mmCIF file of C-alpha atoms and ligand atoms in Angstrom:
data_model
loop_
_atom_site.group_PDB
_atom_site.id
_atom_site.type_symbol
_atom_site.label_atom_id
_atom_site.label_comp_id
_atom_site.label_asym_id
_atom_site.label_seq_id
_atom_site.Cartn_x
_atom_site.Cartn_y
_atom_site.Cartn_z
ATOM 1 C CA MET A 296 -0.301 6.286 16.289
ATOM 2 C CA HIS A 297 -0.110 4.178 19.031
ATOM 3 C CA LYS A 298 3.079 2.927 21.445
ATOM 4 C CA HIS A 299 4.781 -0.380 19.889
ATOM 5 C CA THR A 300 3.653 -3.043 22.178
ATOM 6 C CA ALA A 301 3.493 -7.351 22.255
ATOM 7 C CA ALA A 302 0.570 -7.283 20.128
ATOM 8 C CA ASP A 303 2.419 -5.193 17.262
ATOM 9 C CA GLU A 304 5.640 -8.347 17.396
ATOM 10 C CA ASP A 305 2.484 -10.456 17.178
ATOM 11 C CA HIS A 306 1.536 -8.426 14.666
ATOM 12 C CA ALA A 307 5.244 -8.987 12.699
ATOM 13 C CA ALA A 308 5.402 -12.443 13.307
ATOM 14 C CA THR A 309 1.822 -13.621 11.711
ATOM 15 C CA TRP A 310 3.309 -11.489 8.309
ATOM 16 C CA ASP A 311 6.353 -13.387 8.411
ATOM 17 C CA ALA A 312 4.534 -16.782 9.019
ATOM 18 C CA ARG A 313 2.325 -15.198 5.897
ATOM 19 C CA TYR A 314 5.754 -14.699 3.901
ATOM 20 C CA ARG A 315 7.649 -17.748 4.990
ATOM 21 C CA GLU A 316 4.571 -20.110 3.774
ATOM 22 C CA SER A 317 5.535 -19.334 0.118
ATOM 23 C CA ASP A 318 8.999 -18.248 -1.879
ATOM 24 C CA ARG A 319 6.897 -15.685 -3.349
ATOM 25 C CA LEU A 320 3.289 -14.694 -1.558
ATOM 26 C CA TRP A 321 2.872 -12.149 -4.783
ATOM 27 C CA SER A 322 3.363 -11.889 -8.437
ATOM 28 C CA GLY A 323 6.157 -9.592 -8.216
ATOM 29 C CA GLU A 324 4.228 -7.719 -11.273
ATOM 30 C CA PRO A 325 2.977 -4.035 -9.485
ATOM 31 C CA ASN A 326 -0.281 -3.779 -9.036
ATOM 32 C CA ALA A 327 -2.659 -2.929 -12.155
ATOM 33 C CA ALA A 328 -3.844 -0.189 -10.047
ATOM 34 C CA LEU A 329 -0.382 1.196 -9.526
ATOM 35 C CA VAL A 330 -0.074 0.660 -13.244
ATOM 36 C CA ARG A 331 -3.065 2.643 -14.113
ATOM 37 C CA GLU A 332 -2.954 5.492 -11.590
ATOM 38 C CA ALA A 333 1.068 6.123 -11.867
ATOM 39 C CA ALA A 334 1.675 5.727 -15.323
ATOM 40 C CA ASP A 335 1.251 9.194 -16.365
ATOM 41 C CA LEU A 336 2.629 11.289 -13.181
ATOM 42 C CA PRO A 337 5.693 12.489 -13.544
ATOM 43 C CA PRO A 338 8.379 10.809 -11.785
ATOM 44 C CA GLY A 339 9.343 12.091 -7.899
ATOM 45 C CA THR A 340 9.717 10.863 -4.561
ATOM 46 C CA ALA A 341 7.572 8.108 -3.459
ATOM 47 C CA LEU A 342 6.163 6.085 -0.226
ATOM 48 C CA ASP A 343 5.009 2.665 -0.338
ATOM 49 C CA LEU A 344 3.276 1.686 2.377
ATOM 50 C CA GLY A 345 3.087 -1.914 3.163
ATOM 51 C CA SER A 346 5.612 -2.553 0.197
ATOM 52 C CA GLY A 347 5.449 -6.260 0.673
ATOM 53 C CA GLU A 348 7.460 -8.209 -1.660
ATOM 54 C CA GLY A 349 8.766 -4.976 -3.707
ATOM 55 C CA GLY A 350 6.676 -5.329 -7.434
ATOM 56 C CA ASP A 351 5.122 -1.525 -6.482
ATOM 57 C CA ALA A 352 8.836 -0.050 -5.627
ATOM 58 C CA ILE A 353 10.382 -1.674 -8.352
ATOM 59 C CA TRP A 354 7.519 -0.372 -11.074
ATOM 60 C CA LEU A 355 8.399 2.906 -9.713
ATOM 61 C CA ALA A 356 11.775 3.220 -9.303
ATOM 62 C CA ARG A 357 12.331 1.905 -12.997
ATOM 63 C CA ARG A 358 10.107 4.805 -14.226
ATOM 64 C CA GLY A 359 12.301 7.089 -12.484
ATOM 65 C CA TRP A 360 10.863 7.601 -8.889
ATOM 66 C CA ARG A 361 12.960 7.594 -5.274
ATOM 67 C CA VAL A 362 10.991 5.007 -3.332
ATOM 68 C CA THR A 363 11.131 4.780 0.230
ATOM 69 C CA GLY A 364 8.867 1.315 1.140
ATOM 70 C CA VAL A 365 7.781 0.297 4.545
ATOM 71 C CA ASP A 366 6.944 -3.109 5.939
ATOM 72 C CA ILE A 367 6.309 -4.505 8.736
ATOM 73 C CA SER A 368 7.862 -7.763 7.920
ATOM 74 C CA ARG A 369 11.300 -8.960 7.811
ATOM 75 C CA VAL A 370 10.911 -11.289 5.174
ATOM 76 C CA ALA A 371 8.923 -9.568 3.208
ATOM 77 C CA LEU A 372 12.041 -6.523 3.667
ATOM 78 C CA GLU A 373 14.567 -8.902 2.825
ATOM 79 C CA ARG A 374 12.864 -10.557 -0.227
ATOM 80 C CA ALA A 375 11.722 -6.830 -1.438
ATOM 81 C CA ALA A 376 15.342 -5.832 -1.194
ATOM 82 C CA ALA A 377 16.820 -8.618 -3.180
ATOM 83 C CA HIS A 378 14.730 -8.402 -5.664
ATOM 84 C CA VAL A 379 15.457 -4.730 -5.747
ATOM 85 C CA ARG A 380 18.805 -5.812 -6.261
ATOM 86 C CA ALA A 381 18.083 -8.020 -8.950
ATOM 87 C CA ALA A 382 15.935 -5.542 -10.984
ATOM 88 C CA GLY A 383 19.314 -2.981 -10.575
ATOM 89 C CA VAL A 384 16.979 -0.206 -8.863
ATOM 90 C CA ALA A 385 18.736 -0.717 -5.307
ATOM 91 C CA ASP A 386 20.458 3.671 -5.606
ATOM 92 C CA ARG A 387 16.634 4.354 -5.560
ATOM 93 C CA VAL A 388 15.031 2.398 -3.230
ATOM 94 C CA GLU A 389 14.646 2.752 0.323
ATOM 95 C CA LEU A 390 13.492 0.205 2.306
ATOM 96 C CA LEU A 391 12.415 0.288 5.860
ATOM 97 C CA ARG A 392 11.014 -1.699 8.707
ATOM 98 C CA ARG A 393 8.299 0.125 10.278
ATOM 99 C CA ASP A 394 5.213 -0.983 12.335
ATOM 100 C CA LEU A 395 2.625 1.779 10.688
ATOM 101 C CA GLY A 396 0.242 2.118 13.181
ATOM 102 C CA ALA A 397 3.471 2.814 15.604
ATOM 103 C CA GLU A 398 6.020 5.145 13.462
ATOM 104 C CA PHE A 399 5.109 6.520 10.585
ATOM 105 C CA PRO A 400 8.528 7.358 7.945
ATOM 106 C CA GLU A 401 9.197 11.729 8.238
ATOM 107 C CA GLY A 402 9.037 13.562 5.482
ATOM 108 C CA ARG A 403 6.729 14.469 2.449
ATOM 109 C CA PHE A 404 6.639 12.929 -0.856
ATOM 110 C CA ASP A 405 5.090 13.562 -4.508
ATOM 111 C CA LEU A 406 3.367 9.724 -3.936
ATOM 112 C CA VAL A 407 1.837 8.355 -1.055
ATOM 113 C CA SER A 408 0.474 4.477 -1.562
ATOM 114 C CA ALA A 409 -0.945 2.143 -0.014
ATOM 115 C CA HIS A 410 -2.095 -1.185 -1.842
ATOM 116 C CA PHE A 411 -3.847 -3.686 0.321
ATOM 117 C CA LEU A 412 -3.244 -2.075 3.685
ATOM 118 C CA HIS A 413 -6.412 -4.323 5.352
ATOM 119 C CA ALA A 414 -7.342 -3.849 9.139
ATOM 120 C CA HIS A 415 -6.296 -7.568 9.705
ATOM 121 C CA GLY A 416 -4.019 -8.038 12.814
ATOM 122 C CA GLY A 417 -4.669 -4.739 14.481
ATOM 123 C CA LEU A 418 -3.114 -2.475 12.158
ATOM 124 C CA PRO A 419 -4.921 0.610 12.613
ATOM 125 C CA ARG A 420 -6.106 1.258 8.965
ATOM 126 C CA GLU A 421 -8.114 4.626 9.145
ATOM 127 C CA ALA A 422 -5.256 6.298 11.366
ATOM 128 C CA VAL A 423 -2.761 5.013 8.800
ATOM 129 C CA LEU A 424 -4.504 6.930 6.256
ATOM 130 C CA ARG A 425 -5.228 10.109 7.728
ATOM 131 C CA ARG A 426 -1.076 9.957 8.619
ATOM 132 C CA ALA A 427 -0.386 8.837 4.653
ATOM 133 C CA ALA A 428 -2.465 12.048 3.412
ATOM 134 C CA GLU A 429 -0.486 14.037 5.952
ATOM 135 C CA ALA A 430 2.599 13.174 4.385
ATOM 136 C CA VAL A 431 1.767 14.119 0.080
ATOM 137 C CA ALA A 432 3.580 16.908 -0.393
ATOM 138 C CA PRO A 433 1.907 20.044 -2.580
ATOM 139 C CA GLY A 434 0.878 18.767 -6.023
ATOM 140 C CA GLY A 435 1.038 15.657 -4.990
ATOM 141 C CA VAL A 436 -0.977 12.145 -4.996
ATOM 142 C CA LEU A 437 -1.774 9.803 -2.339
ATOM 143 C CA LEU A 438 -3.569 6.457 -3.752
ATOM 144 C CA VAL A 439 -5.663 3.856 -1.557
ATOM 145 C CA VAL A 440 -5.902 0.665 -3.279
ATOM 146 C CA GLY A 441 -8.050 -1.973 -1.850
ATOM 147 C CA HIS A 442 -9.929 -5.467 -2.105
ATOM 148 C CA SER A 443 -14.106 -4.736 -3.279
ATOM 149 C CA ARG A 444 -16.352 -5.365 -0.259
ATOM 150 C CA ASN A 445 -18.527 -6.969 -2.822
ATOM 151 C CA ALA A 446 -16.268 -9.220 -4.632
ATOM 152 C CA HIS A 447 -13.030 -10.079 -2.020
ATOM 153 C CA GLN A 448 -15.024 -9.697 1.698
ATOM 154 C CA HIS A 449 -14.472 -13.629 2.056
ATOM 155 C CA HIS A 450 -10.873 -13.029 1.897
ATOM 156 C CA LEU A 451 -10.794 -11.191 5.169
ATOM 157 C CA ALA A 452 -13.839 -12.939 6.950
ATOM 158 C CA GLU A 453 -11.858 -14.909 8.917
ATOM 159 C CA ALA A 454 -10.044 -11.691 10.185
ATOM 160 C CA HIS A 455 -13.159 -10.236 11.105
ATOM 161 C CA VAL A 456 -12.496 -7.146 8.711
ATOM 162 C CA VAL A 457 -15.217 -5.519 6.900
ATOM 163 C CA LEU A 458 -13.515 -4.632 3.452
ATOM 164 C CA PRO A 459 -14.197 -0.269 3.738
ATOM 165 C CA THR A 460 -15.674 0.978 -0.286
ATOM 166 C CA ALA A 461 -13.954 3.671 -1.813
ATOM 167 C CA GLU A 462 -16.435 6.310 -0.717
ATOM 168 C CA GLU A 463 -15.581 4.854 3.261
ATOM 169 C CA ASP A 464 -12.040 5.150 2.336
ATOM 170 C CA LEU A 465 -12.016 8.613 1.278
ATOM 171 C CA ALA A 466 -14.719 9.392 4.260
ATOM 172 C CA VAL A 467 -11.782 8.201 6.617
ATOM 173 C CA LEU A 468 -8.900 10.897 5.462
ATOM 174 C CA GLU A 469 -11.405 13.479 6.261
ATOM 175 C CA LEU A 470 -9.458 15.488 3.823
ATOM 176 C CA ALA A 471 -9.417 19.580 4.301
ATOM 177 C CA GLU A 472 -12.170 21.397 2.521
ATOM 178 C CA GLY A 473 -10.496 23.059 -0.548
ATOM 179 C CA GLU A 474 -7.109 21.388 -0.334
ATOM 180 C CA TRP A 475 -7.686 18.340 -2.465
ATOM 181 C CA GLU A 476 -8.933 17.245 -5.388
ATOM 182 C CA VAL A 477 -10.738 14.239 -6.221
ATOM 183 C CA LEU A 478 -8.831 12.066 -8.517
ATOM 184 C CA ALA A 479 -10.366 8.805 -8.388
ATOM 185 C CA CYS A 480 -12.879 7.222 -5.968
ATOM 186 C CA GLU A 481 -14.384 3.994 -7.394
ATOM 187 C CA GLU A 482 -14.271 0.652 -8.352
ATOM 188 C CA TYR A 483 -11.772 -0.877 -11.034
ATOM 189 C CA GLU A 484 -12.234 -4.700 -12.330
ATOM 190 C CA HIS A 485 -8.983 -5.946 -13.978
ATOM 191 C CA ALA A 486 -7.634 -9.145 -14.789
ATOM 192 C CA TYR A 487 -5.084 -10.885 -12.468
ATOM 193 C CA THR A 488 -2.326 -13.891 -12.903
ATOM 194 C CA GLY A 489 -1.435 -15.030 -9.500
ATOM 195 C CA ALA A 490 -0.404 -18.750 -8.335
ATOM 196 C CA GLU A 491 -4.096 -19.947 -8.954
ATOM 197 C CA GLY A 492 -4.196 -18.935 -12.329
ATOM 198 C CA GLU A 493 -5.944 -16.182 -13.979
ATOM 199 C CA SER A 494 -8.557 -14.770 -12.354
ATOM 200 C CA THR A 495 -10.381 -11.461 -12.196
ATOM 201 C CA ARG A 496 -10.264 -8.764 -9.047
ATOM 202 C CA VAL A 497 -11.999 -5.861 -8.253
ATOM 203 C CA ASP A 498 -10.322 -3.152 -6.180
ATOM 204 C CA THR A 499 -11.457 -0.349 -4.451
ATOM 205 C CA VAL A 500 -9.135 2.812 -5.936
ATOM 206 C CA VAL A 501 -9.291 6.647 -4.194
ATOM 207 C CA LYS A 502 -6.967 8.441 -5.412
ATOM 208 C CA VAL A 503 -6.554 12.754 -4.504
ATOM 209 C CA ARG A 504 -4.052 15.137 -5.318
ATOM 210 C CA ARG A 505 -3.385 18.342 -3.330
ATOM 211 C CA ARG A 506 -3.970 21.109 -3.922
ATOM 212 C CA ALA A 507 0.117 22.538 -4.710
ATOM 213 C CA ALA A 508 0.616 25.810 -2.532
HETATM 214 C C1 SAM B 175 -1.767 -7.692 1.837
HETATM 215 S S1 SAM B 175 0.221 -7.180 1.310
HETATM 216 C C2 SAM B 175 -0.178 -5.965 0.498
HETATM 217 C C3 SAM B 175 1.471 -5.855 -0.175
HETATM 218 C C4 SAM B 175 1.927 -5.017 -1.529
HETATM 219 N N1 SAM B 175 0.961 -3.859 -1.057
HETATM 220 C C5 SAM B 175 1.127 -5.676 -2.483
HETATM 221 O O1 SAM B 175 0.336 -5.427 -3.370
HETATM 222 O O2 SAM B 175 1.688 -6.519 -3.010
HETATM 223 C C6 SAM B 175 0.084 -5.968 3.259
HETATM 224 C C7 SAM B 175 1.425 -5.608 3.642
HETATM 225 O O3 SAM B 175 1.253 -4.953 4.869
HETATM 226 C C8 SAM B 175 2.295 -5.631 5.329
HETATM 227 N N2 SAM B 175 1.658 -4.957 6.776
HETATM 228 C C9 SAM B 175 0.680 -4.792 7.628
HETATM 229 N N3 SAM B 175 0.647 -4.340 8.562
HETATM 230 C C10 SAM B 175 1.382 -3.450 8.850
HETATM 231 C C11 SAM B 175 1.959 -2.929 9.750
HETATM 232 N N4 SAM B 175 1.050 -2.107 10.533
HETATM 233 N N5 SAM B 175 3.090 -1.434 9.480
HETATM 234 C C12 SAM B 175 3.989 -1.498 8.210
HETATM 235 N N6 SAM B 175 3.365 -2.780 7.421
HETATM 236 C C13 SAM B 175 2.594 -3.655 7.407
HETATM 237 C C14 SAM B 175 2.474 -6.546 5.780
HETATM 238 O O4 SAM B 175 3.579 -7.378 5.945
HETATM 239 C C15 SAM B 175 2.340 -6.802 4.197
HETATM 240 O O5 SAM B 175 3.161 -6.940 3.429
#
């Protein structure tokens, strides 16, 4: 983790500008990999890293989770707060503005989820993911989902970000031997409906469980 700098403010401004390009940047639906991987988990506390417009937080809260959503973008957080209120789950969702490269929420969570938190704009993804693993409570799950390099590298080519494979994401977590169970480390292809219509997406999915103490 590093100290908060002017570059971090630029990073926040870049994301704010990206969100302001449209009224709704993401679909509002929960991410397909979250639905697939978390539907069977017993509800508890969840931390959603880079919570965007709140689609995942709302889905989790509706299933009984108490969710902390964290994002660097004020615009995204304002939108997420409005969507959370409209969904009637404001009592179960807390939204925090944090630059995860500089400061990470306190506490331990039954689910820590990071969807498409890629390393563009200087986000120290690997350090953030290792910190995310530390934040998983005994018996809890860490879910890291990204865009597949094979299918979607062109999305981030301009930002000079090379998308990691699931195996690379798993390796950067540096999980302590014997303390974790790897539940998934794979690519997941699914249908996606966005502003541009129906398409197919391929995600990388890493799902690990910290063994109960
Ligand atoms: C590609 S979006 C994904 C949003 C959401 N997880 C989803 O899947 O719809 C990445 C999100 O991470 C946030 N983000 C990027 N860098 C961040 C940082 N350093 N700290 C906190 N949030 C950050 C962005 O503002 C954005 O909302």
